[in-house]
Coordinates of C-alpha atoms in Angstrom, one line a residue:
M2 CA 104.1 127.3 122.7
N3 CA 100.9 125.4 122.6
I4 CA 99.6 125.8 119.1
G5 CA 96.1 124.9 117.9
I6 CA 95.4 124.0 114.3
F7 CA 91.9 124.7 113.0
G8 CA 91.2 123.5 109.4
G9 CA 88.0 123.7 107.4
T10 CA 86.3 124.7 104.2
F11 CA 85.0 128.0 105.8
N12 CA 82.5 128.3 103.1
P13 CA 81.6 130.8 104.5
V14 CA 83.3 131.3 107.9
H15 CA 80.7 132.1 110.5
L16 CA 80.3 133.2 114.2
G17 CA 80.2 129.5 115.2
H18 CA 83.8 129.1 114.1
M19 CA 84.8 132.2 116.0
N20 CA 83.0 131.2 119.2
C21 CA 84.5 127.7 119.0
L22 CA 88.1 129.1 118.7
K23 CA 87.6 131.4 121.7
S24 CA 86.3 128.6 123.9
V25 CA 89.1 126.2 122.8
A26 CA 91.8 128.8 123.4
D27 CA 90.5 129.5 126.9
Q28 CA 89.9 125.9 128.0
A29 CA 92.9 124.3 126.4
G30 CA 95.4 127.0 127.2
L31 CA 96.5 127.7 123.6
D32 CA 99.0 130.4 122.9
K33 CA 98.3 130.6 119.2
I34 CA 95.8 129.1 116.7
I35 CA 96.5 128.6 113.0
V36 CA 93.4 128.7 110.9
I37 CA 93.9 126.8 107.6
P38 CA 91.2 126.9 104.9
D39 CA 91.5 123.7 102.8
R40 CA 91.8 123.4 99.1
I41 CA 89.6 120.3 98.4
P42 CA 88.2 118.7 101.5
P43 CA 88.6 114.9 101.0
H44 CA 85.5 114.0 103.1
K45 CA 83.1 116.6 101.6
Q46 CA 81.4 117.4 98.3
A47 CA 82.8 120.7 97.1
E48 CA 79.5 122.1 96.1
D49 CA 79.0 125.9 96.0
L50 CA 82.6 126.3 97.0
A51 CA 83.8 129.9 97.0
S52 CA 87.2 130.5 95.5
A53 CA 90.3 129.9 97.6
E54 CA 91.0 133.6 97.6
D55 CA 87.5 134.5 98.8
R56 CA 87.5 131.9 101.6
L57 CA 91.0 133.1 102.7
N58 CA 89.9 136.7 102.7
M59 CA 86.8 136.0 104.7
C60 CA 88.8 134.2 107.3
K61 CA 91.2 137.1 107.6
L62 CA 88.2 139.4 108.1
A63 CA 86.4 137.2 110.5
F64 CA 89.4 136.6 112.8
E65 CA 91.2 139.9 112.6
G66 CA 90.1 140.9 116.1
L67 CA 91.6 137.8 117.7
K68 CA 95.3 138.4 118.3
C69 CA 96.2 134.8 118.9
V70 CA 94.8 133.7 115.5
E71 CA 97.0 133.4 112.4
I72 CA 95.5 132.6 109.0
S73 CA 97.5 130.3 106.7
D74 CA 97.2 129.8 103.0
W75 CA 99.5 126.7 103.0
E76 CA 96.8 124.2 102.0
L77 CA 95.4 126.4 99.4
K78 CA 98.7 126.5 97.6
Q79 CA 99.0 122.7 97.5
E80 CA 97.9 120.4 94.7
G81 CA 95.1 117.9 95.1
K82 CA 93.0 117.1 98.2
S83 CA 93.8 118.6 101.6
Y84 CA 94.8 115.6 103.7
S85 CA 95.4 116.6 107.3
V86 CA 98.4 114.4 107.8
I87 CA 100.3 116.2 105.1
T88 CA 99.6 119.6 106.6
L89 CA 100.5 118.4 110.1
R90 CA 103.9 117.0 108.9
H91 CA 104.7 120.4 107.4
L92 CA 103.7 122.2 110.7
K93 CA 105.7 119.8 112.8
E94 CA 108.7 120.8 110.7
V95 CA 108.0 124.5 111.1
Y96 CA 107.3 124.2 114.9
P97 CA 109.6 121.3 116.0
H98 CA 109.8 122.5 119.6
D99 CA 106.2 123.4 120.2
K100 CA 103.2 121.3 121.1
L101 CA 100.5 121.0 118.3
F102 CA 96.8 120.5 119.0
F103 CA 94.4 119.6 116.1
I104 CA 90.9 121.0 116.7
M105 CA 87.9 119.1 115.4
G106 CA 84.2 118.6 116.0
S107 CA 82.6 115.5 117.6
D108 CA 81.5 114.1 114.3
M109 CA 85.1 114.2 113.0
L110 CA 86.4 112.4 116.0
L111 CA 83.8 109.7 115.7
S112 CA 84.9 108.9 112.2
F113 CA 88.6 109.6 112.9
E114 CA 89.8 106.0 112.3
K115 CA 88.7 106.4 108.6
W116 CA 91.0 109.3 108.1
Y117 CA 94.1 108.9 105.9
Q118 CA 97.1 107.9 108.1
Y119 CA 95.2 108.6 111.3
K120 CA 97.7 106.8 113.4
E121 CA 100.5 109.1 112.2
I122 CA 98.2 112.1 113.0
L123 CA 98.0 110.8 116.6
S124 CA 101.8 110.7 116.7
L125 CA 102.1 114.3 115.5
V126 CA 99.5 116.1 117.5
A127 CA 97.1 116.0 120.4
L128 CA 93.4 116.1 119.4
I129 CA 91.0 118.7 120.8
C130 CA 87.5 117.6 120.3
V131 CA 84.8 120.2 120.6
A132 CA 81.5 119.0 122.2
R133 CA 78.3 121.0 122.0
S134 CA 76.1 119.0 124.3
Q135 CA 76.2 116.4 127.1
E136 CA 75.1 113.8 124.5
D137 CA 78.2 114.8 122.5
V138 CA 80.4 114.3 125.5
D139 CA 79.0 110.8 126.3
S140 CA 79.5 109.5 122.7
I141 CA 82.9 110.9 122.1
E142 CA 84.4 109.8 125.5
I143 CA 84.1 106.2 124.3
K144 CA 85.8 107.0 121.0
A145 CA 88.4 109.1 122.8
D146 CA 89.3 106.2 125.1
Q147 CA 89.7 103.9 122.1
L148 CA 92.2 106.4 120.5
R149 CA 94.0 106.9 123.8
A150 CA 94.5 103.2 123.9
E151 CA 96.4 103.6 120.6
G152 CA 98.7 106.2 122.1
G153 CA 96.7 109.3 121.2
E154 CA 96.2 112.3 123.4
I155 CA 92.5 113.5 123.3
I156 CA 91.2 116.6 125.0
I157 CA 87.4 117.3 125.1
V158 CA 86.2 120.9 125.5
R159 CA 82.7 122.2 125.8
T160 CA 81.3 125.1 123.7
A161 CA 77.9 126.6 123.2
P162 CA 75.9 125.1 120.3
F163 CA 75.6 127.1 117.1
E164 CA 72.2 127.0 115.4
V165 CA 73.3 126.7 111.7
S166 CA 76.0 125.3 109.5
S167 CA 77.8 126.9 106.6
T168 CA 75.6 124.8 104.2
Q169 CA 72.5 126.2 105.8
I170 CA 73.9 129.8 105.5
R171 CA 74.6 129.3 101.8
E172 CA 71.0 128.1 101.3
M173 CA 69.7 131.1 103.1
L174 CA 71.8 133.4 100.9
K175 CA 70.4 131.7 97.8
K176 CA 66.9 132.4 99.0
N177 CA 67.7 136.0 99.9
L178 CA 67.1 135.3 103.5
D179 CA 68.9 137.5 106.0
C180 CA 71.5 135.5 107.8
S181 CA 73.7 138.4 109.0
C182 CA 73.1 137.4 112.6
Y183 CA 75.3 134.3 111.9
L184 CA 78.2 136.2 110.2
S185 CA 80.5 139.0 111.3
E186 CA 79.7 142.3 109.8
N187 CA 82.8 142.5 107.7
V188 CA 82.2 139.0 106.2
V189 CA 78.6 140.1 105.4
Q190 CA 79.9 143.1 103.5
Y191 CA 82.5 141.0 101.7
I192 CA 79.8 138.5 100.5
V193 CA 77.7 141.4 99.3
D194 CA 80.5 143.1 97.5
K195 CA 81.7 139.9 95.8
N196 CA 78.1 138.6 95.2
L197 CA 79.2 135.2 96.6
Y198 CA 76.9 132.2 96.6
N199 CA 74.8 133.7 93.8
R200 CA 73.0 136.1 96.0
G201 CA 73.5 139.1 98.2
F202 CA 71.4 140.0 101.3
P203 CA 67.9 141.3 101.3
S204 CA 67.5 145.0 100.4
G205 CA 68.4 147.3 103.2
R206 CA 71.8 145.6 104.0

């Protein structure tokens, strides 16, 4: 099988994540995608981070309609920071006869050489970089060629831009602004029920 691996904080998971996976699965011919919420992202400040259980549950709700998607709690069960190479070593052992594809955004590819053991990552998986504009494509093609020269396989796919980030959604929630258009309905209900990010939605939700 061709198996995609999609990691992230998912704090919260939003429609941009879902649209991205649909585009990648279609364009890259993936048979299965493993979504892996991370424990402590090494390249981010873990501010306003919902619990591991809540982020895992939101992912299960958001992706439940996509049959090719599987949600993994493997990183959440590990100690310390979630370095991608450790997860990929594990998945390579689990799927020794399948081809693995690691899905990332253009900003992640541009800084990829700063990742822990990035050369080993290139030996374990092919990279799928998601571009949201022609400007994205132009800049990441240069970086992709550099990584290909080091033996990496880099695939660039296009997807429609998404207007907001998880950070902006959390800020909207704190201000009681309605951001339900950026989240699946069942994730909205989960956030309201659990009173995540300190606020619910405006009255009427």
